[in-house]
C-alpha atoms as a PDB file:
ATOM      1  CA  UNK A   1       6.903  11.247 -19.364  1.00  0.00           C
ATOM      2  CA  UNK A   2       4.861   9.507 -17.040  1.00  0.00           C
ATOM      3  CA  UNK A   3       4.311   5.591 -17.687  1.00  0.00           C
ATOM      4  CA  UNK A   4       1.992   5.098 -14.894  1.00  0.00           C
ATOM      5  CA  UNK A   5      -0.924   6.664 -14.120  1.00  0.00           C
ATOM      6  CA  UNK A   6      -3.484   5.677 -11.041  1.00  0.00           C
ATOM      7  CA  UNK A   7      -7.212   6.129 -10.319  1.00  0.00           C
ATOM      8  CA  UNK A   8      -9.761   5.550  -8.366  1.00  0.00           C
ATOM      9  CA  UNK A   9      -8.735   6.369  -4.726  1.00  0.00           C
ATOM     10  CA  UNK A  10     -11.249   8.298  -2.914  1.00  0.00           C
ATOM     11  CA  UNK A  11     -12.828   7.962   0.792  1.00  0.00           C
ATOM     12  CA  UNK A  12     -14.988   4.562   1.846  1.00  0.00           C
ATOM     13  CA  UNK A  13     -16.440   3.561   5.035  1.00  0.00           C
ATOM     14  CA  UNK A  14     -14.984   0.076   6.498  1.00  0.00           C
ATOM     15  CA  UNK A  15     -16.331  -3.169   4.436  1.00  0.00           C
ATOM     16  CA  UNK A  16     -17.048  -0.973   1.619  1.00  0.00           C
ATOM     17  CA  UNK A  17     -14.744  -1.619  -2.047  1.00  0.00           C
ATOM     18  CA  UNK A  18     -12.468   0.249  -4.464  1.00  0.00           C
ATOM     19  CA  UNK A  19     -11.522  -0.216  -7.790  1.00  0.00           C
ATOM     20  CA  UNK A  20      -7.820   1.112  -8.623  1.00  0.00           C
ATOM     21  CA  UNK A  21      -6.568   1.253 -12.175  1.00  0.00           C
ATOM     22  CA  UNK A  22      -3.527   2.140 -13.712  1.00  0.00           C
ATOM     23  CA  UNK A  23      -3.148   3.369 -17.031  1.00  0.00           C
ATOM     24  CA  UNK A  24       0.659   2.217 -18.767  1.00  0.00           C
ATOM     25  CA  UNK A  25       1.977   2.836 -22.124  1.00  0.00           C
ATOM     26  CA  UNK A  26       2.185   0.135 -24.269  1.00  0.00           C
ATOM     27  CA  UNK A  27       5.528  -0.453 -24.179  1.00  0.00           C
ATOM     28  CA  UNK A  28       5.351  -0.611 -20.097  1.00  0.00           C
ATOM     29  CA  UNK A  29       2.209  -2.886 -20.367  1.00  0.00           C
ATOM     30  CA  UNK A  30       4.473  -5.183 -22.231  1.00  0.00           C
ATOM     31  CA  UNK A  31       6.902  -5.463 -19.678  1.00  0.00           C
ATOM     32  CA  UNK A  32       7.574  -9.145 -17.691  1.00  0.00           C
ATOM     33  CA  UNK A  33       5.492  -8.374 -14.322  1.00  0.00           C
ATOM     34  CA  UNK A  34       3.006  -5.427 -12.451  1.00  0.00           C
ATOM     35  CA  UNK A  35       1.303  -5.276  -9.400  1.00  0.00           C
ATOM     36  CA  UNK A  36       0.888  -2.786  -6.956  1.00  0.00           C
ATOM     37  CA  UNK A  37       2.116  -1.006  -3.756  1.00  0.00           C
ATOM     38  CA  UNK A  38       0.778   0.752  -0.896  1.00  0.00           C
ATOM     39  CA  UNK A  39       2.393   3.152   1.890  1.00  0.00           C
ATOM     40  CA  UNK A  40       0.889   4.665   4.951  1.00  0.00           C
ATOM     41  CA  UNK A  41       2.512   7.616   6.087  1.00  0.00           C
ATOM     42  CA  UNK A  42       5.744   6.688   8.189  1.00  0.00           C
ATOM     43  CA  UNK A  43       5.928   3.005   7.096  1.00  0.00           C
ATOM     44  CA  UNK A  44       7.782   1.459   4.744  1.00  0.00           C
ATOM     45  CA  UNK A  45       6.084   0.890   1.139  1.00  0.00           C
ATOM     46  CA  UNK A  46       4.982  -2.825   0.833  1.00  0.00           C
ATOM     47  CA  UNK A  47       4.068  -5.196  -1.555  1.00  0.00           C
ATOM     48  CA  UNK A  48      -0.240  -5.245  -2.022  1.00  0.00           C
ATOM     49  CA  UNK A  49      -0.208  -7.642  -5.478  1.00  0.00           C
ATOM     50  CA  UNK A  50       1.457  -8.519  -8.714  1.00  0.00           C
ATOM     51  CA  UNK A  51       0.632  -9.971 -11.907  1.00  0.00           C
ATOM     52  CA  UNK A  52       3.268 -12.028 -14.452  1.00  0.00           C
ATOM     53  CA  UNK A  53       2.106 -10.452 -17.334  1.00  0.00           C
ATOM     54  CA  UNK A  54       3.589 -13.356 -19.827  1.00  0.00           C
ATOM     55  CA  UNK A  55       2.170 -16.311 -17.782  1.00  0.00           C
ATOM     56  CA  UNK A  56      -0.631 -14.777 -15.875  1.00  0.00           C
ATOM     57  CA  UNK A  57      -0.116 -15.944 -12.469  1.00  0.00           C
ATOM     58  CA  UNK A  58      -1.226 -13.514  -9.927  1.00  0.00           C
ATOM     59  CA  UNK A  59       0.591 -12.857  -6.399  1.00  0.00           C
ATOM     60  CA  UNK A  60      -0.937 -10.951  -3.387  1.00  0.00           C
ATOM     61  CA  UNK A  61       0.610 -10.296   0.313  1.00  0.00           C
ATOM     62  CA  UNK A  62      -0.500 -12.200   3.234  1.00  0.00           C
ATOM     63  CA  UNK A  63      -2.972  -9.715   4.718  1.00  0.00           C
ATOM     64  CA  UNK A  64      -4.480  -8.872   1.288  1.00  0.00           C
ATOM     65  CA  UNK A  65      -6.905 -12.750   2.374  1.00  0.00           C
ATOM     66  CA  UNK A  66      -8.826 -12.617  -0.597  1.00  0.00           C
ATOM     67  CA  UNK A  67     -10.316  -9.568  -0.667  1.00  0.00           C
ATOM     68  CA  UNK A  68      -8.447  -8.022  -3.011  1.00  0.00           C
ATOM     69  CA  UNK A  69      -8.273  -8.881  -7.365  1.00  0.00           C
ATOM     70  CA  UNK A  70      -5.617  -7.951  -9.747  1.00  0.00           C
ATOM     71  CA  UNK A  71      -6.626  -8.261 -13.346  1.00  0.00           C
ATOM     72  CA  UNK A  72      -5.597  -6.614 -16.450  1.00  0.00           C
ATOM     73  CA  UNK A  73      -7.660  -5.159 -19.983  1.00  0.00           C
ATOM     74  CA  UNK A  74      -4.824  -6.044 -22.797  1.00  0.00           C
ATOM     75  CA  UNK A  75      -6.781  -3.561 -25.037  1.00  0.00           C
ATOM     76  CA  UNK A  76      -6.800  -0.522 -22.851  1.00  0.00           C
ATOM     77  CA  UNK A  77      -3.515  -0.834 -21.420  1.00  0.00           C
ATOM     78  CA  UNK A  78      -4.569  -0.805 -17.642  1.00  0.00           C
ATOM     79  CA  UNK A  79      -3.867  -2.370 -14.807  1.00  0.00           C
ATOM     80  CA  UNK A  80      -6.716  -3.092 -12.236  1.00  0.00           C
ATOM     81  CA  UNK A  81      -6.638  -3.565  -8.454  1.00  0.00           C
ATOM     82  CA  UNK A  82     -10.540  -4.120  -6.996  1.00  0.00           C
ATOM     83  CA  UNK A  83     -10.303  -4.162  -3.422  1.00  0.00           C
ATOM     84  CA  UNK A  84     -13.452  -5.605  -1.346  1.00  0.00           C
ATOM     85  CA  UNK A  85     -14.066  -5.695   2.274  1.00  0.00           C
ATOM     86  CA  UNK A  86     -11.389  -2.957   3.120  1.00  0.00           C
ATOM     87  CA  UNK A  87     -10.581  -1.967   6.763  1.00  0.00           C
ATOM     88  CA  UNK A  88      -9.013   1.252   8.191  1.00  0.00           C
ATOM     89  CA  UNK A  89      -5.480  -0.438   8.401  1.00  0.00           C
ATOM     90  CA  UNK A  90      -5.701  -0.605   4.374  1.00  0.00           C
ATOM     91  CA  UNK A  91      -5.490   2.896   4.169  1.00  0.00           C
ATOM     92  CA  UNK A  92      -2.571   4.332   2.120  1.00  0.00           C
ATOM     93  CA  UNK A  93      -1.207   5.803  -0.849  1.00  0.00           C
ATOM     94  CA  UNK A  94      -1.567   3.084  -3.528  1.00  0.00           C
ATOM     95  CA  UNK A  95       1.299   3.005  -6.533  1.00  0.00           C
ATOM     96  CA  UNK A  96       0.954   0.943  -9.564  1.00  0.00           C
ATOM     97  CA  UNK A  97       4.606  -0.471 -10.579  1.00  0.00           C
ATOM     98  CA  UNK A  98       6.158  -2.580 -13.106  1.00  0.00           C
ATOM     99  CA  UNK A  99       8.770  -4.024 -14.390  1.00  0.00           C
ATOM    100  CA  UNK A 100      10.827  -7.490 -14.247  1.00  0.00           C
ATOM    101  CA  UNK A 101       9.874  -8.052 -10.319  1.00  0.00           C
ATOM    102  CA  UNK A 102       7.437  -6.213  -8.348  1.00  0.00           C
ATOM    103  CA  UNK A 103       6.785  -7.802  -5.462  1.00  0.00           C
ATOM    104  CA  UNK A 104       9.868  -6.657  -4.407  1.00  0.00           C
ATOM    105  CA  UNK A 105       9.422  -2.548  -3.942  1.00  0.00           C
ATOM    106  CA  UNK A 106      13.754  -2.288  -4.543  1.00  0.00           C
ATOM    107  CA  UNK A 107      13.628  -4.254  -7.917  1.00  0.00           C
ATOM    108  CA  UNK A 108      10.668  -2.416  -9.489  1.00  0.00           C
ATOM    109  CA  UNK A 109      11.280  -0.498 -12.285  1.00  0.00           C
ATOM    110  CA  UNK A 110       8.709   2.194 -13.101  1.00  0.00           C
ATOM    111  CA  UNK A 111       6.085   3.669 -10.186  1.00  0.00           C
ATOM    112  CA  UNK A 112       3.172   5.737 -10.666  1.00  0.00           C
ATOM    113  CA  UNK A 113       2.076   8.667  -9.011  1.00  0.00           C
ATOM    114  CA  UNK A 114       0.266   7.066  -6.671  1.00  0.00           C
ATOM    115  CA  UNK A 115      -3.256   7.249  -5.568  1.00  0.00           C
ATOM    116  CA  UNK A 116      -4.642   7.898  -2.162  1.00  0.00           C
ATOM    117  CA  UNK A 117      -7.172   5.279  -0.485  1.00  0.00           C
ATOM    118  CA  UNK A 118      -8.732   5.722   2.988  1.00  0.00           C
ATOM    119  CA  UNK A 119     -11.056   4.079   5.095  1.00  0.00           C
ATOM    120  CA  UNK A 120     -12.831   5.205   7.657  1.00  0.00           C
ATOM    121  CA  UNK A 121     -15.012   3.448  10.507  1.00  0.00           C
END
């Protein structure tokens, strides 16, 4: 059974946004951290953002610079990633994960299916 289930990819020009959910069980949605991933096609997956679910700090890679937002709805179990001001180099499949750590891609638990995001010029 799938835990983890993105949205929301689709096709944007440069500078334009995406919002990126992930739907998770409620037991998953309970766990200690999620966040999300992305991978281009032959590079390595890598670390986008995380949220600790229990204390509510939020975590984001270095090139993410503020134009991306990881947030959570409690009530509908999901798991949000809006992304502003996006460039071609964001391009990617985008996975939701979870589990104790996730900003580390070898100690996450659970992935989604991933979604796929591209920007164009």
């Amino acid at each position: 059974q799938v835990q983890l289930v993105e949205s929301g990819g689709g096709v944007v020009q440069a500078g334009g946004s995406l919002r990126l959910s992930c739907e998770a069980s409620p037991q998953t949605f309970s766990t200690l951290a999620m966040g999300w991933f992305r991978q281009a096609p032959g590079k390595e997956r890598e670390f986008v953002a995380a949220m600790n679910l229990i204390a509510g700090s939020t975590y984001y890679a270095d090139f993410v610079e503020g134009r991306f937002t990881i947030s959570r709805d409690n009530a509908k179990n999901i798991l949000y990633l809006q992304m502003d001001s996006l460039q071609p180099e964001d391009t990617g499949v985008y996975y939701c994960a979870a589990g104790g750590v996730v900003t580390i891609a070898a100690q996450v638990k659970s992935w989604g299916q991933g979604t796929q995001v591209t920007v164009s010029s």
